[in-house]
PDB file of C-alpha atoms in Angstrom:
ATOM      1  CA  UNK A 988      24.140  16.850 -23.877  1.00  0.00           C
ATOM      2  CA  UNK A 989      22.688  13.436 -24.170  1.00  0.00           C
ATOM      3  CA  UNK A 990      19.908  12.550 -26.468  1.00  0.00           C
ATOM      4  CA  UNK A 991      16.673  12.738 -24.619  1.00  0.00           C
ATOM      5  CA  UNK A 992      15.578   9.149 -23.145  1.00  0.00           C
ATOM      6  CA  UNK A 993      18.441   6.717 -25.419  1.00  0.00           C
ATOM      7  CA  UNK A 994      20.428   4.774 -22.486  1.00  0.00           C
ATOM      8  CA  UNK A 995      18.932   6.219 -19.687  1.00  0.00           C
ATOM      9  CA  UNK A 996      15.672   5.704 -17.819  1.00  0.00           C
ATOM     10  CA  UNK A 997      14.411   8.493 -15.489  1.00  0.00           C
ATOM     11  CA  UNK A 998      11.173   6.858 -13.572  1.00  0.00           C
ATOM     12  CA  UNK A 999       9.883   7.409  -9.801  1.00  0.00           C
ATOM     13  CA  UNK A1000       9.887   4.088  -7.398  1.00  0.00           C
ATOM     14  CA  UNK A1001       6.434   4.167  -8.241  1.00  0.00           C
ATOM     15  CA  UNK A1002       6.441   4.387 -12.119  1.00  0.00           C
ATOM     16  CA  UNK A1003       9.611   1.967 -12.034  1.00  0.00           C
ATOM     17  CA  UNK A1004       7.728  -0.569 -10.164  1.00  0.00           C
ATOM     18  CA  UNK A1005       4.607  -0.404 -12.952  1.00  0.00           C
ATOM     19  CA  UNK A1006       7.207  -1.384 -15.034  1.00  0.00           C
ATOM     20  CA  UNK A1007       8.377  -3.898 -13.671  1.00  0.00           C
ATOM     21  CA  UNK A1008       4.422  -5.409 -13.527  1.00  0.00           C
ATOM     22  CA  UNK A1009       3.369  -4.777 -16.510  1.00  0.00           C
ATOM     23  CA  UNK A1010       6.709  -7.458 -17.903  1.00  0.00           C
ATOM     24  CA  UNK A1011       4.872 -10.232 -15.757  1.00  0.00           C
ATOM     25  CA  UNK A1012       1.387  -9.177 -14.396  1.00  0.00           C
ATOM     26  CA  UNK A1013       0.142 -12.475 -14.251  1.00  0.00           C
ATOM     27  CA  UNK A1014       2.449 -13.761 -11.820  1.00  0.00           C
ATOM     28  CA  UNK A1015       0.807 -11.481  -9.495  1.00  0.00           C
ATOM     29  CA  UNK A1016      -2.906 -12.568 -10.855  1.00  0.00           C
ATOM     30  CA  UNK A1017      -3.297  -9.504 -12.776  1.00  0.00           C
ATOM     31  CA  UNK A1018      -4.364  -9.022 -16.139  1.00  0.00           C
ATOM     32  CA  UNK A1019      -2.537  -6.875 -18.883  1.00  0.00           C
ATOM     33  CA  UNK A1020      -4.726  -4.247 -19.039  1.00  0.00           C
ATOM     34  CA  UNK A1021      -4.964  -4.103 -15.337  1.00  0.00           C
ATOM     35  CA  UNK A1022      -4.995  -0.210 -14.228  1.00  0.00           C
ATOM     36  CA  UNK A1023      -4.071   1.801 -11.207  1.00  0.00           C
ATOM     37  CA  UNK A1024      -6.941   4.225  -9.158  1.00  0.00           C
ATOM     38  CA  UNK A1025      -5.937   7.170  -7.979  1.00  0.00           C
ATOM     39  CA  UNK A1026      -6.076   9.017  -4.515  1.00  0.00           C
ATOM     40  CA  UNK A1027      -9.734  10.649  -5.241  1.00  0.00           C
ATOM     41  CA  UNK A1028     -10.808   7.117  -5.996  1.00  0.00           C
ATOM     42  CA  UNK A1029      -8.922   5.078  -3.292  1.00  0.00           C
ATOM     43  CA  UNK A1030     -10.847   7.855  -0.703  1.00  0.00           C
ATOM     44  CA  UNK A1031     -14.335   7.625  -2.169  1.00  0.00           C
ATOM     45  CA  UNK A1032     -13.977   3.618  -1.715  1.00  0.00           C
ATOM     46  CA  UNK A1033     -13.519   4.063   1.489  1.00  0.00           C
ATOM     47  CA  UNK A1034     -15.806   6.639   2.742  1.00  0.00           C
ATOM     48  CA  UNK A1035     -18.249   4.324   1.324  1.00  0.00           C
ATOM     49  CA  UNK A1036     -16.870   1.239   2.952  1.00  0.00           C
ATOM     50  CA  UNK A1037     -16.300   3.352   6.780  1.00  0.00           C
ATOM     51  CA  UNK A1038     -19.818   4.381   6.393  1.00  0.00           C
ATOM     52  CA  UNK A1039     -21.067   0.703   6.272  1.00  0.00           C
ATOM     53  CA  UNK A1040     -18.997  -0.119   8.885  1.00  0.00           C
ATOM     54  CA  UNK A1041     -20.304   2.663  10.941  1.00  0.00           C
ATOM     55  CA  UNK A1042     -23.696   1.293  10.669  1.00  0.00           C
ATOM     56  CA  UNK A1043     -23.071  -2.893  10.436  1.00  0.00           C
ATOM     57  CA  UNK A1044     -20.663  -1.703  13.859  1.00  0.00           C
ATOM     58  CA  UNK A1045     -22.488   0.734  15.387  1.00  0.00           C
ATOM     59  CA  UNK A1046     -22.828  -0.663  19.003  1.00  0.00           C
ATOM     60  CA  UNK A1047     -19.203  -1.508  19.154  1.00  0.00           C
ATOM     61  CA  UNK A1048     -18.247   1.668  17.966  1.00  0.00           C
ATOM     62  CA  UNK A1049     -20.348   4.508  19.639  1.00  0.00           C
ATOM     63  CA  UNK A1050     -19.390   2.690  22.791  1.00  0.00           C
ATOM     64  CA  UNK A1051     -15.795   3.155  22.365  1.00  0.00           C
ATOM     65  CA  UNK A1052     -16.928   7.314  22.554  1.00  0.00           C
ATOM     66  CA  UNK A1053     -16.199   8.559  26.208  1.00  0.00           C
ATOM     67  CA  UNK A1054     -19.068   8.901  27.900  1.00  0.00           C
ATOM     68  CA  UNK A1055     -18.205  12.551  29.848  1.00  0.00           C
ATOM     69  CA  UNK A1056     -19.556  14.586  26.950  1.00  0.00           C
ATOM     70  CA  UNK A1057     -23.375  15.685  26.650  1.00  0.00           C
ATOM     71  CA  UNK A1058     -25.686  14.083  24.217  1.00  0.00           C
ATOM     72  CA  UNK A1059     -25.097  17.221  21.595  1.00  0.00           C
ATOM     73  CA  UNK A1060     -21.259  16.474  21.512  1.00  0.00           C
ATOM     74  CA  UNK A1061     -21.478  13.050  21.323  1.00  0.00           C
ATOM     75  CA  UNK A1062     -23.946  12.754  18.351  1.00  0.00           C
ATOM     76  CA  UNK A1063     -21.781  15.567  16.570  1.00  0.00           C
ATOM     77  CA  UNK A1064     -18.790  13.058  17.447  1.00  0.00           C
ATOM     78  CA  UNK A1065     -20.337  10.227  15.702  1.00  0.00           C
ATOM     79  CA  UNK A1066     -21.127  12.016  12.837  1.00  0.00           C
ATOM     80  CA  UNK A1067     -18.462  13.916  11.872  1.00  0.00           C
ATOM     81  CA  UNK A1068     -15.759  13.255  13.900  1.00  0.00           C
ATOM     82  CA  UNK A1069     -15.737   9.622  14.514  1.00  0.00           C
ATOM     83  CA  UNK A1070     -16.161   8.480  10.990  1.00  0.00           C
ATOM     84  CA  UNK A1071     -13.071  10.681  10.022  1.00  0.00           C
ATOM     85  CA  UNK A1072     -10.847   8.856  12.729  1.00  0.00           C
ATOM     86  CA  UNK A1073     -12.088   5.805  11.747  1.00  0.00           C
ATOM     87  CA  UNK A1074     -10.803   5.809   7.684  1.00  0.00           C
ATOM     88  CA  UNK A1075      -7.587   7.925   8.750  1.00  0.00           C
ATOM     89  CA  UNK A1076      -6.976   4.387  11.014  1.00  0.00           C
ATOM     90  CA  UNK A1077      -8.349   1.715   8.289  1.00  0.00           C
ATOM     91  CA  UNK A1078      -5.730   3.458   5.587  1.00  0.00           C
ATOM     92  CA  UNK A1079      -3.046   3.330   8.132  1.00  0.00           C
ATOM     93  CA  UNK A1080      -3.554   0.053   8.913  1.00  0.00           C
ATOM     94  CA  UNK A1081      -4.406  -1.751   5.229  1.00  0.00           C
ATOM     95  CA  UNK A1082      -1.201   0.206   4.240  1.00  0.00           C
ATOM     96  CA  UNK A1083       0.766  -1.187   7.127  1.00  0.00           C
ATOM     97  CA  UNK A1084      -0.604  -4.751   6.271  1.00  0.00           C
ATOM     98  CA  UNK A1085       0.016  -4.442   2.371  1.00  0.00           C
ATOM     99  CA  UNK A1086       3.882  -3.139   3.618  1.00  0.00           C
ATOM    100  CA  UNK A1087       4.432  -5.875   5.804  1.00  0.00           C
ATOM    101  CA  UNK A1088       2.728  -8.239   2.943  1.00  0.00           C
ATOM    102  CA  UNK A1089       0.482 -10.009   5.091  1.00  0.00           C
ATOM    103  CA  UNK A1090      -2.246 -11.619   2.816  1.00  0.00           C
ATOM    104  CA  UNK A1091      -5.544 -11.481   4.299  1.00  0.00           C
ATOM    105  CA  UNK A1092      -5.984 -14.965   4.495  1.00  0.00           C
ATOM    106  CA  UNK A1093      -3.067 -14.573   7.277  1.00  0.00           C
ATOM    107  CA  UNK A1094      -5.000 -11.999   8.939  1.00  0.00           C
ATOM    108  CA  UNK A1095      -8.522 -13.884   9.223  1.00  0.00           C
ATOM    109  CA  UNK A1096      -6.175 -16.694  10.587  1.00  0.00           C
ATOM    110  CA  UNK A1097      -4.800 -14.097  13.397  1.00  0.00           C
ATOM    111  CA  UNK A1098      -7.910 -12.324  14.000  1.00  0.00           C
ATOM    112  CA  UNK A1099      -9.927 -15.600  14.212  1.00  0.00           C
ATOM    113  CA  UNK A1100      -8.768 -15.516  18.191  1.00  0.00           C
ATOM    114  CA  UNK A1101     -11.827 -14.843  20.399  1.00  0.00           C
ATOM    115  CA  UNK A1102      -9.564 -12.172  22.718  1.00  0.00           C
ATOM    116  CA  UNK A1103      -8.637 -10.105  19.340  1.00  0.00           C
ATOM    117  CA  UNK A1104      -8.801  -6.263  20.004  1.00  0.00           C
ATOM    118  CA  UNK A1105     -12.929  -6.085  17.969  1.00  0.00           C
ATOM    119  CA  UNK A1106     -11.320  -2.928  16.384  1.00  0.00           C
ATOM    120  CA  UNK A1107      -9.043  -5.395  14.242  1.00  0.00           C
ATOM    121  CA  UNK A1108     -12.178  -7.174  12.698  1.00  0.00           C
ATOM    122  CA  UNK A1109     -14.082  -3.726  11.718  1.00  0.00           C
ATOM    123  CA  UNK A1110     -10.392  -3.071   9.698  1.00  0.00           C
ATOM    124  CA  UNK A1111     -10.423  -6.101   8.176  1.00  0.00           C
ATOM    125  CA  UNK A1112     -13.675  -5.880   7.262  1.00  0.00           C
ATOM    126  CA  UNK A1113     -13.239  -2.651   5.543  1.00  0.00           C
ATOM    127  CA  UNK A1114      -9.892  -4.123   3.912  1.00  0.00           C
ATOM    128  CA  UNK A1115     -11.845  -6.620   2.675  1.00  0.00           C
ATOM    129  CA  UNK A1116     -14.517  -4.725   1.090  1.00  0.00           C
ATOM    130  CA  UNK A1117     -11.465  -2.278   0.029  1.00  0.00           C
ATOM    131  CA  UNK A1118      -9.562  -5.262  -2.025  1.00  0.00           C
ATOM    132  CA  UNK A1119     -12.993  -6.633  -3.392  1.00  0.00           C
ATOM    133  CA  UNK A1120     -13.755  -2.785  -5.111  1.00  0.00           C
ATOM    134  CA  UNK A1121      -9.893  -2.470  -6.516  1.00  0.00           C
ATOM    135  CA  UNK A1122     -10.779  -6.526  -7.775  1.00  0.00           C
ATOM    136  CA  UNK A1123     -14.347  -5.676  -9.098  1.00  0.00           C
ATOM    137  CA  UNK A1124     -12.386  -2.823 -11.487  1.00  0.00           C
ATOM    138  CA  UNK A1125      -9.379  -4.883 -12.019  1.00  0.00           C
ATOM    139  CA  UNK A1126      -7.450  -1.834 -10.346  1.00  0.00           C
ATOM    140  CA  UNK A1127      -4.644  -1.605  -8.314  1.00  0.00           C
ATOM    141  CA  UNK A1128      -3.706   1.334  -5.681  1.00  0.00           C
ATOM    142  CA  UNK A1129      -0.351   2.809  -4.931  1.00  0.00           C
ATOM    143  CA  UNK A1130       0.749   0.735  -1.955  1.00  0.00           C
ATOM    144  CA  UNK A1131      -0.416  -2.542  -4.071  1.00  0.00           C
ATOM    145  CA  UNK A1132       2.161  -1.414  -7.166  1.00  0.00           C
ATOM    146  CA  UNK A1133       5.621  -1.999  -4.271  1.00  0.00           C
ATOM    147  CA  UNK A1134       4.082  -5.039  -3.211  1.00  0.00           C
ATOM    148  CA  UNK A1135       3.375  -6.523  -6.849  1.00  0.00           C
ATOM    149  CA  UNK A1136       6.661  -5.286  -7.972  1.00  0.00           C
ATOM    150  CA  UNK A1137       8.700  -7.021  -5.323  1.00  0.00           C
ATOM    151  CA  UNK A1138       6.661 -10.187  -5.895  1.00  0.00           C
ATOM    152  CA  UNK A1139       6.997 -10.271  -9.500  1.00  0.00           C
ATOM    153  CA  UNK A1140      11.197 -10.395  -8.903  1.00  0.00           C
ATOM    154  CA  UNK A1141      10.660 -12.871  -6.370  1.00  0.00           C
ATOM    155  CA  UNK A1142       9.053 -14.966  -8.180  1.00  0.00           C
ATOM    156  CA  UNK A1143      10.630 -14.824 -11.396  1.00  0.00           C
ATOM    157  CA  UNK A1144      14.388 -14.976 -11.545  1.00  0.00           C
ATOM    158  CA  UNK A1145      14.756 -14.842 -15.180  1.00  0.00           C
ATOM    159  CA  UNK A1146      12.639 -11.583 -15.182  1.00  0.00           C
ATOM    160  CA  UNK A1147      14.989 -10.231 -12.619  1.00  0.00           C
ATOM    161  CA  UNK A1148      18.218 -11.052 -14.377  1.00  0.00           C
ATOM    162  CA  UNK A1149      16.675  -9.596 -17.723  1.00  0.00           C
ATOM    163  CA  UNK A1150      15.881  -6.152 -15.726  1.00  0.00           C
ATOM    164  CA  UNK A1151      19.464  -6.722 -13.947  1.00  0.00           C
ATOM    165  CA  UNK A1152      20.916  -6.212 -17.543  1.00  0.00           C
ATOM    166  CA  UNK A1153      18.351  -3.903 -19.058  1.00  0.00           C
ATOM    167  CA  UNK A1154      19.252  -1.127 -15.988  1.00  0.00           C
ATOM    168  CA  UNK A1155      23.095  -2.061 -15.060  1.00  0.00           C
ATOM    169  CA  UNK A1156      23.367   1.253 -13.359  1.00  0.00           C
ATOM    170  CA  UNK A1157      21.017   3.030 -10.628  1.00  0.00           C
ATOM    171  CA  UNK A1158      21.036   6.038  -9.431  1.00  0.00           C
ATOM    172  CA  UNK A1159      18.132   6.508  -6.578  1.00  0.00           C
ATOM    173  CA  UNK A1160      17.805  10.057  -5.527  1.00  0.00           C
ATOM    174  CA  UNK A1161      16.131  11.202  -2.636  1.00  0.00           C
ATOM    175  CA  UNK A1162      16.869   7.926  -1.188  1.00  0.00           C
ATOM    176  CA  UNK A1163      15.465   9.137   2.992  1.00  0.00           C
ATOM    177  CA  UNK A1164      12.259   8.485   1.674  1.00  0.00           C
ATOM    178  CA  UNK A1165      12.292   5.189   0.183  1.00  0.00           C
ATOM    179  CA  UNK A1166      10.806   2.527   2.441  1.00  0.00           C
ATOM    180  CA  UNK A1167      11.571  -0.884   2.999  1.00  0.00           C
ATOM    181  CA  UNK A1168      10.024  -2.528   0.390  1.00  0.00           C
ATOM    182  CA  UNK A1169      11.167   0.282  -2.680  1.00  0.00           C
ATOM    183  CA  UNK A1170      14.833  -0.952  -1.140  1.00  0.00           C
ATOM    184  CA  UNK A1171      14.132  -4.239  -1.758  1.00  0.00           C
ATOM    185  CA  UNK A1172      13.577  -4.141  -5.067  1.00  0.00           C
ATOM    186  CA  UNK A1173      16.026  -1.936  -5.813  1.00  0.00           C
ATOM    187  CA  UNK A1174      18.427  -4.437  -4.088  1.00  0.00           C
ATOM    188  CA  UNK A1175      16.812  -7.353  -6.198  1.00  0.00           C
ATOM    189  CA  UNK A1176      17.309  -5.262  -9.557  1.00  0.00           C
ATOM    190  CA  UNK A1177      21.034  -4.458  -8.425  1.00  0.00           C
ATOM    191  CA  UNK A1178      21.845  -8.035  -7.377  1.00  0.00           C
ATOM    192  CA  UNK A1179      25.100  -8.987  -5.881  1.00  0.00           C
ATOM    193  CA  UNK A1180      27.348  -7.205  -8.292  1.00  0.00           C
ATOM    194  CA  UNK A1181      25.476  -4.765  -9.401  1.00  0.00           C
ATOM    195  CA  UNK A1182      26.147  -0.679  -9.366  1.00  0.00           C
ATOM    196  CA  UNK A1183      23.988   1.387  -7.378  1.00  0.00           C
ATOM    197  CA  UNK A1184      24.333   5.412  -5.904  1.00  0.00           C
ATOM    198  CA  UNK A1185      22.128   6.231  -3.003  1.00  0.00           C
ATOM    199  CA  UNK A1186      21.540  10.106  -2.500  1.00  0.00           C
ATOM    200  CA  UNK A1187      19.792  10.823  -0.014  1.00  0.00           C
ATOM    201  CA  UNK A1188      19.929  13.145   3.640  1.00  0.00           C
ATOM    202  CA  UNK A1189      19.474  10.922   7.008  1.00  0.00           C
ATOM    203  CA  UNK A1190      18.073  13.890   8.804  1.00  0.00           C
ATOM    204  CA  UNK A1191      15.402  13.926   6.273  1.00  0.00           C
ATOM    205  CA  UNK A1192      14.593   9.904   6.985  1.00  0.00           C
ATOM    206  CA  UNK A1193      11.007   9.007   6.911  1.00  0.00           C
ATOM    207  CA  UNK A1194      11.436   5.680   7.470  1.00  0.00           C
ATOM    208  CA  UNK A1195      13.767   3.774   9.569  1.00  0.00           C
ATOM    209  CA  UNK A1196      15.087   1.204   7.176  1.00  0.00           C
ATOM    210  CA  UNK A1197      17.208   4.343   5.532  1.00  0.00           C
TER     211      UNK A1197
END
């Protein structure tokens, strides 16, 4: 019974957090026509980006293949298999970096240490390369709209108490699969007196912050 969209905002973490950029994208050095890629994209990026690595790394890399196979397995390993492991492990670690928001300037400081793991340089290599693409189309990917979001209210207190009164009451459904950073700006939006309903099933929980 209540008239369609008046009072009410339904949006995903996601979509909510676009919102909340597109008040104040240049705090975050974005434009205001900046866009968003999507998964296909985000993967062709970095095929393209694991395949150069494959080749500027190669040494370092085929060596890290266990050498108890025959010559047939292990060329079929670097071919297929290896370059396969090797973007699963550069997403999962750019996303970890982007949720832990280290910049990357923090991470050439930290990987700058002659005893660091090589396997850490050929990520951040690729993470650069990754960031320079999403820059080069003045795009953004998933994991970078949390991040932005979160910095935005940091950074701008009016813009948070303007949201704080715009959305006075949240309801977050689904809550087990928020992670630590969606909480945060929901708890930055909500402030210290603010109302806010958290459904949501613990045995569900994919991350450990619920």
């Amino acid at each position: 019974g209540l008239i369609e969209g008046f009072g009410y905002r339904v949006r995903t973490l996601h979509g909510l957090a676009n919102d909340i950029i597109h008040e104040r994208p240049d705090l975050v050095g974005l434009s205001n026509d900046f866009s968003i890629i999507d998964e296909a994209e985000s993967h062709e990026i970095m095929q393209d980006l694991v395949a150069q690595a494959m080749e500027n790394h190669y040494d370092y890399l085929t060596s890290l293949i266990s050498q108890d196979i025959s010559e047939k397995k292990r060329q079929d390993v670097i071919k297929a298999k290896f370059p396969e492991l090797l973007l699963t492990l550069a997403r999962n670690w750019i996303k970890t970096v982007k949720d832990k928001q280290i910049s990357i300037a923090e991470l050439e400081n930290w990987l700058s240490d002659p005893d660091t793991n090589p396997l850490m340089s050929v990520c951040l290599g690729i993470y650069r390369g990754y960031q320079a693409a999403l820059n080069y189309r003045g795009a953004i990917d998933f994991d970078d709209l949390i991040r932005y979001a979160l910095e935005c209210l940091r950074l701008d207190a009016d813009l948070s108490s303007q949201l704080r009164h715009r959305w006075p009451y949240i309801l977050e459904d689904e809550s087990q699969d928020s992670s630590k950073l969606q909480q945060e700006i929901l708890t930055t939006l909500v402030g210290d007196s603010g109302n806010w309903v958290r459904v949501g099933d613990p045995n569900q929980a994919i991350y450990e912050s619920f």
